[in-house]
Coordinates of C-alpha atoms in Angstrom, one line a residue:
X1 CA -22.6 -147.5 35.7
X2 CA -19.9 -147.2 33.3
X3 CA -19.1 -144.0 31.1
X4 CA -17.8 -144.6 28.1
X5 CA -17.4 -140.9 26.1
X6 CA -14.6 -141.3 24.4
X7 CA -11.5 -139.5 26.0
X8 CA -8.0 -139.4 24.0
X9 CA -4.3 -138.3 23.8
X10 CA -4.2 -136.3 20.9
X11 CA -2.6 -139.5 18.4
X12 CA -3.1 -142.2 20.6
X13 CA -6.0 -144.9 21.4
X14 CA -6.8 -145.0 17.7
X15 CA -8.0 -141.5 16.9
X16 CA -5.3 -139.8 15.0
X17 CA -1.4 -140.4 15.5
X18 CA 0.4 -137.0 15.9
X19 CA 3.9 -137.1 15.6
X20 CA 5.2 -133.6 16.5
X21 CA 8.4 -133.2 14.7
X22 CA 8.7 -136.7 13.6
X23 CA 6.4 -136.5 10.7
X24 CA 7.5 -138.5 7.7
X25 CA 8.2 -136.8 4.3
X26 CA 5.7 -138.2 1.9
X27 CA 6.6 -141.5 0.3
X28 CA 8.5 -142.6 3.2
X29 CA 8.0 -145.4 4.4
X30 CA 5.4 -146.0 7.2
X31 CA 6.1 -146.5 10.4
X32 CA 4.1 -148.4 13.5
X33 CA 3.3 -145.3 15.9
X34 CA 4.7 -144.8 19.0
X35 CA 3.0 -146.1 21.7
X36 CA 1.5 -143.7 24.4
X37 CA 0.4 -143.6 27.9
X38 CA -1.7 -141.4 29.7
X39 CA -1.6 -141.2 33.6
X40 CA -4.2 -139.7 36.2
X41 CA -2.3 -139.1 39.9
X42 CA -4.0 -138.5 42.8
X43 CA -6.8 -136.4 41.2
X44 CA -8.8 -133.9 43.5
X45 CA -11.8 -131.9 42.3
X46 CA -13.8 -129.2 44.3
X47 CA -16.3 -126.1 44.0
X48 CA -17.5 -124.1 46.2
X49 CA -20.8 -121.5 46.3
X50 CA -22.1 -118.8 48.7
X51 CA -24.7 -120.0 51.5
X52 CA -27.1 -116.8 50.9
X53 CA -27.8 -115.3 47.6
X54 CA -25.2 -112.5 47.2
X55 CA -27.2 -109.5 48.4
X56 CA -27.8 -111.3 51.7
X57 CA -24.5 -108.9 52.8
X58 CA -24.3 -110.6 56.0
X59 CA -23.7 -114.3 55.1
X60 CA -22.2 -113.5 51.6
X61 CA -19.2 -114.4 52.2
X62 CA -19.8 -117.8 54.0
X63 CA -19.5 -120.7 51.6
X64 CA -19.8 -124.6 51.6
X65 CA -18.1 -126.2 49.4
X66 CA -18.5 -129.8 48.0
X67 CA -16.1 -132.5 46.8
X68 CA -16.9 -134.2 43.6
X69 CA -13.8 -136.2 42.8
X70 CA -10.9 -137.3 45.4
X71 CA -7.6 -139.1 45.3
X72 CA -8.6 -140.7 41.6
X73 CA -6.0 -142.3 39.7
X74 CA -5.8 -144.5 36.8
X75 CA -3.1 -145.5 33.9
X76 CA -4.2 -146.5 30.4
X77 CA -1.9 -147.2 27.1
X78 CA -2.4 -146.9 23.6
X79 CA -5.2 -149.7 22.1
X80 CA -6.5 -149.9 25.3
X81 CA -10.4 -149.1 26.8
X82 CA -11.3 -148.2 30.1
X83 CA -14.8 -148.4 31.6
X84 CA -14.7 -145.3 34.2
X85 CA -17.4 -147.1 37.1
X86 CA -20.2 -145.2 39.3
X87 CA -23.5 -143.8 40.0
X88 CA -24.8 -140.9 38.6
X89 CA -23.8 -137.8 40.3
X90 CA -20.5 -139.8 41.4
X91 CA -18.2 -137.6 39.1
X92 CA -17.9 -139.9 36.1
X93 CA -18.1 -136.7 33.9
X94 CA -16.3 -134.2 35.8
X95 CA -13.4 -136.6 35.6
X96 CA -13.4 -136.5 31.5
X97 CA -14.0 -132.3 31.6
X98 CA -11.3 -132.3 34.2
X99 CA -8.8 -134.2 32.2
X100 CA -10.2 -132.4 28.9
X101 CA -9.8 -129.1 30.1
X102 CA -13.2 -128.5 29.5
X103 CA -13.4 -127.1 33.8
X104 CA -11.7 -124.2 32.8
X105 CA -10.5 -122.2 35.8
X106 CA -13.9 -123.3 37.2
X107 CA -13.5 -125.1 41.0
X108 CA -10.2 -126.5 42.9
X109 CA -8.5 -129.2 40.7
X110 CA -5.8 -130.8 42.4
X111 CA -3.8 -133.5 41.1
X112 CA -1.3 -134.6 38.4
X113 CA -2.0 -135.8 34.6
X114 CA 0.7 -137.3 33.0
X115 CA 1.2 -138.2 29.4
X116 CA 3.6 -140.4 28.2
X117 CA 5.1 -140.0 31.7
X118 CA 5.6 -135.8 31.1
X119 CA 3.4 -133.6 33.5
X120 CA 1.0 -131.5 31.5
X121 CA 0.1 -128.2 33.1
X122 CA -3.3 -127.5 33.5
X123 CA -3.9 -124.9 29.9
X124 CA -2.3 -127.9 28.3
X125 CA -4.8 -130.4 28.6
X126 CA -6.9 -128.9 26.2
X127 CA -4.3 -128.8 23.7
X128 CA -3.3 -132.8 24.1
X129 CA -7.0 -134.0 24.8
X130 CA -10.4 -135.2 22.3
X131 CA -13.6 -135.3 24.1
X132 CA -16.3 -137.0 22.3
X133 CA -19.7 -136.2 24.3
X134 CA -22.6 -139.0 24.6
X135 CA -25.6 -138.1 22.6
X136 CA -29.1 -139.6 24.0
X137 CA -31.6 -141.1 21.1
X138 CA -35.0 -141.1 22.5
X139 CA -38.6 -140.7 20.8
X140 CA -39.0 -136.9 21.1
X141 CA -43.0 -137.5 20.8
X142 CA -43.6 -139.9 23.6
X143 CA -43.5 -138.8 27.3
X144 CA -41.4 -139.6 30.0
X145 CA -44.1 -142.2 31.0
X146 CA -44.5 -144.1 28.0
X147 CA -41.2 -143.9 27.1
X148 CA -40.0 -146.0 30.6
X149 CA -43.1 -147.6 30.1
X150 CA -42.4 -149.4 26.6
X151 CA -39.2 -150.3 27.9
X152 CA -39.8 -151.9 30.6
X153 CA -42.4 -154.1 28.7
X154 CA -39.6 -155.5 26.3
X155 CA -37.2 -155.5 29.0
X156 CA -38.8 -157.4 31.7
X157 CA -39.8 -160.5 30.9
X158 CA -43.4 -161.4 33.1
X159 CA -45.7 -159.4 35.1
X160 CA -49.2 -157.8 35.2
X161 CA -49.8 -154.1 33.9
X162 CA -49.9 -153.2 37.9
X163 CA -46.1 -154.7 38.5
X164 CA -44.9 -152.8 34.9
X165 CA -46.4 -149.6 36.1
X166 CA -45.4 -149.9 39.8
X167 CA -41.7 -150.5 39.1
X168 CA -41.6 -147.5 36.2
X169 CA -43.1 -144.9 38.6
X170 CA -40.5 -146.4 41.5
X171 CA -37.5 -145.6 38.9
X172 CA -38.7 -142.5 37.9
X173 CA -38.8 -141.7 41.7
X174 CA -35.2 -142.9 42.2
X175 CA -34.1 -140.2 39.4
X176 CA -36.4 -137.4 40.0
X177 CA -38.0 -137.4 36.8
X178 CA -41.8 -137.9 38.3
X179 CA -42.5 -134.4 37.8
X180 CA -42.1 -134.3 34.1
X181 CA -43.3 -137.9 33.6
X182 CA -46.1 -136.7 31.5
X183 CA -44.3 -134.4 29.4
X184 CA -42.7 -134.9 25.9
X185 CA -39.5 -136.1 25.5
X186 CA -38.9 -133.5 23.0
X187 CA -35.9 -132.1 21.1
X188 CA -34.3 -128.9 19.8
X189 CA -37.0 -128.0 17.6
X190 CA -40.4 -129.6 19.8
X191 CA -38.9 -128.1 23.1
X192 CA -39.9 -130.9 25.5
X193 CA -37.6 -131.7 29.2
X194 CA -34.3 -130.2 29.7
X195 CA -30.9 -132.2 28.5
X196 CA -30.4 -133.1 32.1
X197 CA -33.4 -134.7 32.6
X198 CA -33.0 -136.5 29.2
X199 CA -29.8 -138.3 30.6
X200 CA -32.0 -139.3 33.6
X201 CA -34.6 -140.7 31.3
X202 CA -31.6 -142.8 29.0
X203 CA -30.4 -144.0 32.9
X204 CA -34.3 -144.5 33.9
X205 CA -34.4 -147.2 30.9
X206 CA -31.7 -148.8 31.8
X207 CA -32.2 -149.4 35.2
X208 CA -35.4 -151.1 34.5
X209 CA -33.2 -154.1 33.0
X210 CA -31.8 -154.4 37.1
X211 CA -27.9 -154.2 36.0
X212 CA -24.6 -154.8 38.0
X213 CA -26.3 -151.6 41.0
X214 CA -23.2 -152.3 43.3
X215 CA -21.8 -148.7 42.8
X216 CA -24.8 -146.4 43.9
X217 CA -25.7 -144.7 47.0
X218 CA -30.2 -145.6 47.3
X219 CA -31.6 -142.4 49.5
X220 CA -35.0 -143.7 49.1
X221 CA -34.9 -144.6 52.9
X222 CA -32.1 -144.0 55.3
X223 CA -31.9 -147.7 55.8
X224 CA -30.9 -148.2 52.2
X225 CA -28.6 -145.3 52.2
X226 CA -26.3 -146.2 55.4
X227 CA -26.4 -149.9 53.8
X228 CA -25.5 -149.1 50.2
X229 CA -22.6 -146.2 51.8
X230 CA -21.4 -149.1 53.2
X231 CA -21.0 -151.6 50.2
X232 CA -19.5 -148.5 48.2
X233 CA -17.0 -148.1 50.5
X234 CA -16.3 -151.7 51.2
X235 CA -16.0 -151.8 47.3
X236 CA -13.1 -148.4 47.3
X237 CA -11.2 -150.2 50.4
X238 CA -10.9 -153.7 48.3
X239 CA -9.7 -151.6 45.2
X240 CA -6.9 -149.8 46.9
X241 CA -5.6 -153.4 48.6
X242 CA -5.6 -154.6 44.8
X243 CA -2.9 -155.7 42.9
X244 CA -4.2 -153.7 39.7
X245 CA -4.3 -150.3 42.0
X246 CA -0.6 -150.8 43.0
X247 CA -0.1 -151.7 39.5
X248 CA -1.7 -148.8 38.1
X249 CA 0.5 -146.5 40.8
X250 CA 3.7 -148.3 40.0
X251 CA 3.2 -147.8 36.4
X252 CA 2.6 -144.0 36.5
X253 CA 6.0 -144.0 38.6
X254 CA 7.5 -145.7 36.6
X255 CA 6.8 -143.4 33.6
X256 CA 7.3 -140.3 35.6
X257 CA 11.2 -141.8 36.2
X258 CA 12.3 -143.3 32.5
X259 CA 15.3 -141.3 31.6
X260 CA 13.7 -140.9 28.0
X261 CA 10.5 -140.4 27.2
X262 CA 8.0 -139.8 24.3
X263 CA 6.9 -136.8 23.1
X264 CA 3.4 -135.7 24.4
X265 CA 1.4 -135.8 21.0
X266 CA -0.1 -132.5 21.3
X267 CA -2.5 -131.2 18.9
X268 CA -1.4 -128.8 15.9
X269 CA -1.3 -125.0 16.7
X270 CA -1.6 -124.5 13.2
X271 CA -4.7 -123.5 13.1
X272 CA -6.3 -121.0 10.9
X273 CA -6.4 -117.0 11.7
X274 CA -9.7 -114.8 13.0
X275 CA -10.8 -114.5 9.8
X276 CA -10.7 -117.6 8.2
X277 CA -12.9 -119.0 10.8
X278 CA -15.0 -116.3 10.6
X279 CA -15.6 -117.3 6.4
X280 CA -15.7 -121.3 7.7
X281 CA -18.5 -120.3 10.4
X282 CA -20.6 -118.1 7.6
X283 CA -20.5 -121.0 5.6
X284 CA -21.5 -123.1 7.6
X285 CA -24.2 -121.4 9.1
X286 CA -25.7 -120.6 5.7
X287 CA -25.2 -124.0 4.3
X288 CA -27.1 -125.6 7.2
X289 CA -29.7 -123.2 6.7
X290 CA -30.3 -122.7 2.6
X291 CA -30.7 -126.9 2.7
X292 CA -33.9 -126.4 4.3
X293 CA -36.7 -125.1 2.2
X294 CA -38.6 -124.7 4.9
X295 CA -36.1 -123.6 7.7
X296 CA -35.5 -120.4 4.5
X297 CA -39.0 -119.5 4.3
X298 CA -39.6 -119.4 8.0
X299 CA -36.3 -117.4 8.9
X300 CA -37.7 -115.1 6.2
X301 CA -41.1 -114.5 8.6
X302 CA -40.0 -114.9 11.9
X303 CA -36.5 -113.7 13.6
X304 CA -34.3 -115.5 15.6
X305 CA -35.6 -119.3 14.9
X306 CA -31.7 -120.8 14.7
X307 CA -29.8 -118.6 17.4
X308 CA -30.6 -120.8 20.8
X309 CA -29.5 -124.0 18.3
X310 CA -26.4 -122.3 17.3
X311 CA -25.5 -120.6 21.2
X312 CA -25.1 -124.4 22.0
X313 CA -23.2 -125.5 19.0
X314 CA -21.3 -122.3 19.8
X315 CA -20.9 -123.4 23.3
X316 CA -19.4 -126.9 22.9
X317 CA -17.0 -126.2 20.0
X318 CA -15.8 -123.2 21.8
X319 CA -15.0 -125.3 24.7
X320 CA -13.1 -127.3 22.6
X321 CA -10.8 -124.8 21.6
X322 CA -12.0 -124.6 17.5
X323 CA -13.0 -121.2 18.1
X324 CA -14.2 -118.1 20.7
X325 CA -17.9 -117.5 21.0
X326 CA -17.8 -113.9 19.5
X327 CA -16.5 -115.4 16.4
X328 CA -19.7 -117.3 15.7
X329 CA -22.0 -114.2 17.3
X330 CA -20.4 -112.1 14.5
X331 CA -20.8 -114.7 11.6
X332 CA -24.4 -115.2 12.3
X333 CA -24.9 -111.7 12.3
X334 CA -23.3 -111.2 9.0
X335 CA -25.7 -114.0 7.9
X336 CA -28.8 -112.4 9.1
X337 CA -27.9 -109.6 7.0
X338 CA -29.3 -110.9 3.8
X339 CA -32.4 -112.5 5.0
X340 CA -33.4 -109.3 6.6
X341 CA -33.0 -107.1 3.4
X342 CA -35.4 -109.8 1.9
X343 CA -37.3 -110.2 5.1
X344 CA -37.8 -106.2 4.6
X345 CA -38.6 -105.8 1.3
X346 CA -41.3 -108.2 1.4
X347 CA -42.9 -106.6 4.2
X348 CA -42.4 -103.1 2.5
X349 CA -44.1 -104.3 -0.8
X350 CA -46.8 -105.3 0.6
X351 CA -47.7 -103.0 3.5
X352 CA -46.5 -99.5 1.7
X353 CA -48.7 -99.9 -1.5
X354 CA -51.5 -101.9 0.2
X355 CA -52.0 -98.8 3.0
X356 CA -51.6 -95.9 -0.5
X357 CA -48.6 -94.1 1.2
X358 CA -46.4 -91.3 -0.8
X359 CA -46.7 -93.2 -3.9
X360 CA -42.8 -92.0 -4.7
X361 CA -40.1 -94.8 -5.8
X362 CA -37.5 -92.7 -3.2
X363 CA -40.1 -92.6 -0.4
X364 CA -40.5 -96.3 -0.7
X365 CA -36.5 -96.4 -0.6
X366 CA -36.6 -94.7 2.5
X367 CA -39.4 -96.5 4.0
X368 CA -38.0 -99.4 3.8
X369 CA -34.2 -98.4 4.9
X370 CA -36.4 -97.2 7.8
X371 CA -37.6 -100.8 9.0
X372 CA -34.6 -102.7 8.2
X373 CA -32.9 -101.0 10.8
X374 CA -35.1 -101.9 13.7
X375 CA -35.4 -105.5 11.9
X376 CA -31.5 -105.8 12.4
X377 CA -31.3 -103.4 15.7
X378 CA -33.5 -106.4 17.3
X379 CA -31.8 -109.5 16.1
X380 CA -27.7 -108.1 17.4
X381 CA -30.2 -106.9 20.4
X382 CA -31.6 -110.6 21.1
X383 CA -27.7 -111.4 20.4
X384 CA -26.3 -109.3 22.9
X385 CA -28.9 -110.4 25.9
X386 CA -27.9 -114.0 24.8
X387 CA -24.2 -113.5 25.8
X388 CA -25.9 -113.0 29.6
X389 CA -28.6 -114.6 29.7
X390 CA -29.4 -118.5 29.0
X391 CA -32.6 -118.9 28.6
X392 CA -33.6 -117.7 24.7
X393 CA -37.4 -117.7 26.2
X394 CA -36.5 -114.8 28.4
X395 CA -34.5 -113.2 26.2
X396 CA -37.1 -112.9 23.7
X397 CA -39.6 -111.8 26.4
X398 CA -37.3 -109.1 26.9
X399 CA -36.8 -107.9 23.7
X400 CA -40.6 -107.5 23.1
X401 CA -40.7 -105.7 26.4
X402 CA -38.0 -103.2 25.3
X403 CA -39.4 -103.0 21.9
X404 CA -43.1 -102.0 23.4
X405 CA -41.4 -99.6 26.2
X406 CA -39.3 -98.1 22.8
X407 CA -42.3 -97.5 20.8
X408 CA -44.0 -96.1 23.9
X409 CA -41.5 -93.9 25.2
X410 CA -39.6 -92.6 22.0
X411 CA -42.3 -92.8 19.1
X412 CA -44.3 -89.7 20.1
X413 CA -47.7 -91.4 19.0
X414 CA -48.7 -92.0 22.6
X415 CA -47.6 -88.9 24.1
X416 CA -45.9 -85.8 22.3
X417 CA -42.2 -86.3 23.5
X418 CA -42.2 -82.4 23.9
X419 CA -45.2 -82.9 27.1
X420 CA -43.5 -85.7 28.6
X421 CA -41.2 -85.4 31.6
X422 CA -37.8 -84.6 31.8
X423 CA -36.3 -88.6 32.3
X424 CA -38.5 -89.7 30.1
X425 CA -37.5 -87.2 27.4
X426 CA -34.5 -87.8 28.2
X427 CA -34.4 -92.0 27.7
X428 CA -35.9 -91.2 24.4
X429 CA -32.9 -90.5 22.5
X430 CA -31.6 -93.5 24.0
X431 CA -34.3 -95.3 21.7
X432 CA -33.9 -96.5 18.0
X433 CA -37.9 -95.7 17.9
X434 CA -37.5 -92.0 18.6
X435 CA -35.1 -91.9 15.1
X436 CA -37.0 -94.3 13.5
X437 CA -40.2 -92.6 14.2
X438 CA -39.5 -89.6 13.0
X439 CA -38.1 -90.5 9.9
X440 CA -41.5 -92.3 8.7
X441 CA -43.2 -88.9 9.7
X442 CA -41.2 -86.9 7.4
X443 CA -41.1 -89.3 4.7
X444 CA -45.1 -89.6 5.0
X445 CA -46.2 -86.3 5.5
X446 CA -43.8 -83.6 3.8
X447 CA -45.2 -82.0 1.0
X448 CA -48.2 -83.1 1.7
X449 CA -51.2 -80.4 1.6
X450 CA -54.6 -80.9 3.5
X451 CA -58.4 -79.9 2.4
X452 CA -61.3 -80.0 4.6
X453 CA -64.9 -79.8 2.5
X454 CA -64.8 -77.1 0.4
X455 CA -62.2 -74.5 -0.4
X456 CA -63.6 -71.0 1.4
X457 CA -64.4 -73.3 4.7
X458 CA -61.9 -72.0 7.2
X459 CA -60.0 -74.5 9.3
X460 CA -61.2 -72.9 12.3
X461 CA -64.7 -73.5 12.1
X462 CA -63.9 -77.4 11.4
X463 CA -62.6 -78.9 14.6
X464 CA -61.7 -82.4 12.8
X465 CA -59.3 -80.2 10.4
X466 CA -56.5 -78.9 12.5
X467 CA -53.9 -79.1 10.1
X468 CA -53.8 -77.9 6.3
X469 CA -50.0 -78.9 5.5
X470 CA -48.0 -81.7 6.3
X471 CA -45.3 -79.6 7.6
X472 CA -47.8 -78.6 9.9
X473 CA -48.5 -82.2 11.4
X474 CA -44.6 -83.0 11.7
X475 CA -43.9 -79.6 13.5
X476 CA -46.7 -80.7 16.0
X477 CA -45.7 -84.5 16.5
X478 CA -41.5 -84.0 16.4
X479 CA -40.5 -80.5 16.3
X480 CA -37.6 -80.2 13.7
X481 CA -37.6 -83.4 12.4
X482 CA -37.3 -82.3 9.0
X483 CA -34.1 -80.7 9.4
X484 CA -32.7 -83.9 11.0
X485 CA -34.4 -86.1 8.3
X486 CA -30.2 -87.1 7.3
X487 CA -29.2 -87.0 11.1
X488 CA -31.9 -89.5 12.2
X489 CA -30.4 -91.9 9.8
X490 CA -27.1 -91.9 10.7
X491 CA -28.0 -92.1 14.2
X492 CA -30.7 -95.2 14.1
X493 CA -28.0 -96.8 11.9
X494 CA -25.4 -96.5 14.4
X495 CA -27.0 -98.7 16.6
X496 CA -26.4 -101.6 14.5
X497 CA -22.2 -101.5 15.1
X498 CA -22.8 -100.6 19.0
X499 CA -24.5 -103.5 19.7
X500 CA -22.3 -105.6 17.2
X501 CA -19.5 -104.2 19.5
X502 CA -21.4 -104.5 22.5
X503 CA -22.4 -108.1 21.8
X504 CA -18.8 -109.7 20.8
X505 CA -17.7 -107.9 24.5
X506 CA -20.5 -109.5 25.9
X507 CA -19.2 -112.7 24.4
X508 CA -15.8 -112.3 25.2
X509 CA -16.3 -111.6 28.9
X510 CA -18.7 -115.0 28.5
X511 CA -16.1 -116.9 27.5
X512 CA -13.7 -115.5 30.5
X513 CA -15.9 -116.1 32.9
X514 CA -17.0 -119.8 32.1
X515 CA -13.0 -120.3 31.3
X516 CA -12.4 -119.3 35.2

């Protein structure tokens, strides 16, 4: 089974030619470019992982590990295509990130690349290398089923509904995919199977159409596998005996031993500064966004709709070098700034006059610079868990659980902070809810006076009238607020740069790790 992403020398095979210092001056004339050569030699790739999970402290340190490619080599010049053959799961891919520098420091790699007969060390591959992805178009709102199902109707040619059922269920055995075959195919937006199992689906359809299987491994029965093993490796041994492998081997020598040799065409370093990727990134993100009508009114009443789309937009452009993760993380939070000052004020001018709060011009001011705080605190927090955690489902879940435990803990309208125990008095000024609370008390209630029935009634003979003043209330619910009225904003705002901080380290010790 043939892979055929597109993998390229910076300026060769037809993509772009980079000359290094031989650029022409404009109106010179044109000249043919150089030819180039890119060499694979002896290529080696290996990972390994712990037996027992990591707090299994007497087997930790025992590991397997598993070989994904070994001894590859290959040889390929400009204007020419190669095919790279085998099953899935037989390393086709690794091969590509491996030569792309997409592995990172991820694994074993052993093994030489040459281009244009110059070794390349390993942080140089990225520099010297293109790597277009495959995409997979499938109906997103058929199922796994019916998707096999209609293509194995056009693609065999005669049989009952029995045969075209039994041979679908029998391929979707061979690729594991029987466990979601009645789910949708899905996409970004309708969810649906994982990208993984999408592959296996685009593989599923084409193996319906019985190709050229010579290269796979079949475990559906140990017969089968020792058989197939077999013809793999009687395939491999006939390879190595061939002319073109000894040709492939002589040429890389011979490239490695030319007294002069091209320069590798490596891909400009003059690329733009933090900044100015930080102003293309904003851009872009809000130019994707304000095209859609709809996507504007729903990021207007619901948070967070775009991030898991742009974490893997983020993810595959930073592994190709155009920029570090943090760098998007802080452009989409300087985009979300806007839409949650709109977001806000809606909300506020509605739910302020609707409810007849401190009809004051200033305590609406301050009402609403209350909520956009936690409006923001909870998108750069949902940011921040995104840098360690991968699946935005969870991540969400946890931000409503942190948000509830917030409101619980550091409000005060469950329990009087003052009565609770000492840790958890102590967690609550470790809350954005405590600050926020508080403020919305003080803005409600100062000033305010209280009458129960008529004026000579005292307050003691009417339990349902235990306070008179405002001042009264907010001494009772958060003792000196209103001496802190300033304070509490500076601190609840202060959370929005900590976890900006927080979240581009996050980021940054993402992008080491994967990069190891």
């Amino acid at each position: 089974m043939g892979d055929l992403s597109s993998l390229t020398p910076g300026g060769s095979m037809g993509l772009q030619v980079n000359r290094g210092s031989q650029s022409s001056l404009e109106g010179a004339p044109a000249t043919a470019p150089e030819p180039h050569s890119l060499g694979i030699l002896h290529a080696s790739y290996s990972v390994s992982h712990r037996v027992r999970p990591w707090w299994d402290i007497t087997s930790c340190r025992q590991q397997w590990t598993r070989q994904i490619l070994k001894d590859v080599s290959l040889y390929v010049e400009s204007g020419q295509i190669m095919c790279i053959l085998g099953s899935s799961g037989s390393g086709k891919t690794t091969l590509l990130d491996a030569m792309s520098g997409r592995l990172g420091r991820a694994g074993t790699f052993l093994g030489e690349v040459y281009v244009n007969g110059r070794a390349l060390r390993r942080e140089q591959f990225q520099d010297c290398f293109s790597y277009v992805l495959q995409s997979d178009t499938l109906l997103s709102s058929l199922t796994v089923r019916e998707t096999l199902h209609y293509t194995a109707l056009l693609a065999i040619r005669r049989g009952n509904p029995g045969s075209f059922q039994k041979k679908v269920e029998a391929v979707m055995a061979e690729l594991s995919l029987s466990h979601v075959a009645d789910r949708l195919i899905g996409n970004y937006s309708l969810g649906g199977i994982s990208t993984g199992e999408r592959r296996r689906v685009s593989i599923a359809a084409q193996l319906l159409q019985d190709p050229m299987d010579l290269t796979s491994v079949d475990t559906q029965s140990k017969e089968r596998e020792i058989e197939t093993s077999k013809r793999v490796q009687m395939i491999e041994s006939a390879y190595k005996k061939s002319a073109i492998c000894h040709k492939t081997l002589k040429n890389i020598e011979r490239m490695k031993h030319l007294k002069t040799l091209p320069m590798v065409p490596f891909k400009t370093k003059d690329s733009p500064g933090v900044f100015s990727k930080l102003g293309v990134l904003l851009r872009r993100v809000t130019r994707n966004l304000v095209r859609n009508k709809l996507a504007v009114i729903t990021r207007l009443l619901q948070n967070l709709i775009m991030v898991p789309v742009l974490r893997a937009v983020s993810d595959q452009e930073s592994q190709d070098g155009l920029y570090q993760k943090w760098q998007m993380m802080l452009a989409y939070a300087l985009h979300v700034l806007p839409f949650s000052v709109v977001a806000t004020m809606i909300f506020s001018s509605v739910c302020y006059w609707t409810l007849g709060l401190h009809p004051e011009v200033a305590r609406f001011g301050y009402f609403s610079a209350a909520l956009l705080a936690p409006h923001l605190i909870g998108e750069f927090l949902t940011l921040v868990l995104l840098g360690i955690v991968q699946n935005p489902n969870i991540v969400n879940s946890v931000v409503a659980l942190l948000s509830i435990a917030g409101v619980l803990v550091g409000s005060g309208f469950l329990r009087n902070i003052q009565e609770m125990p000492i840790p958890f008095k102590i967690i609550s000024y470790f809350t954005f809810q405590k600050y926020c609370s508080e403020i919305l008390v003080v803005n409600e209630f100062y000033g305010l006076n209280f009458t129960c029935g008529s004026s000579n009634v005292s307050v003691t003979t009417n339990p349902m009238c235990a306070f008179t003043q405002g001042i009264q209330f907010i001494e009772k619910t958060c003792p000196g607020a209103t001496s802190r009225f300033t304070m509490n904003f500076l601190i609840l705002y202060s959370f929005i740069p900590a976890l900006v901080i927080l979240g581009i380290v996050v980021f940054k010790i993402r992008d080491h790790l994967i990069s190891r």
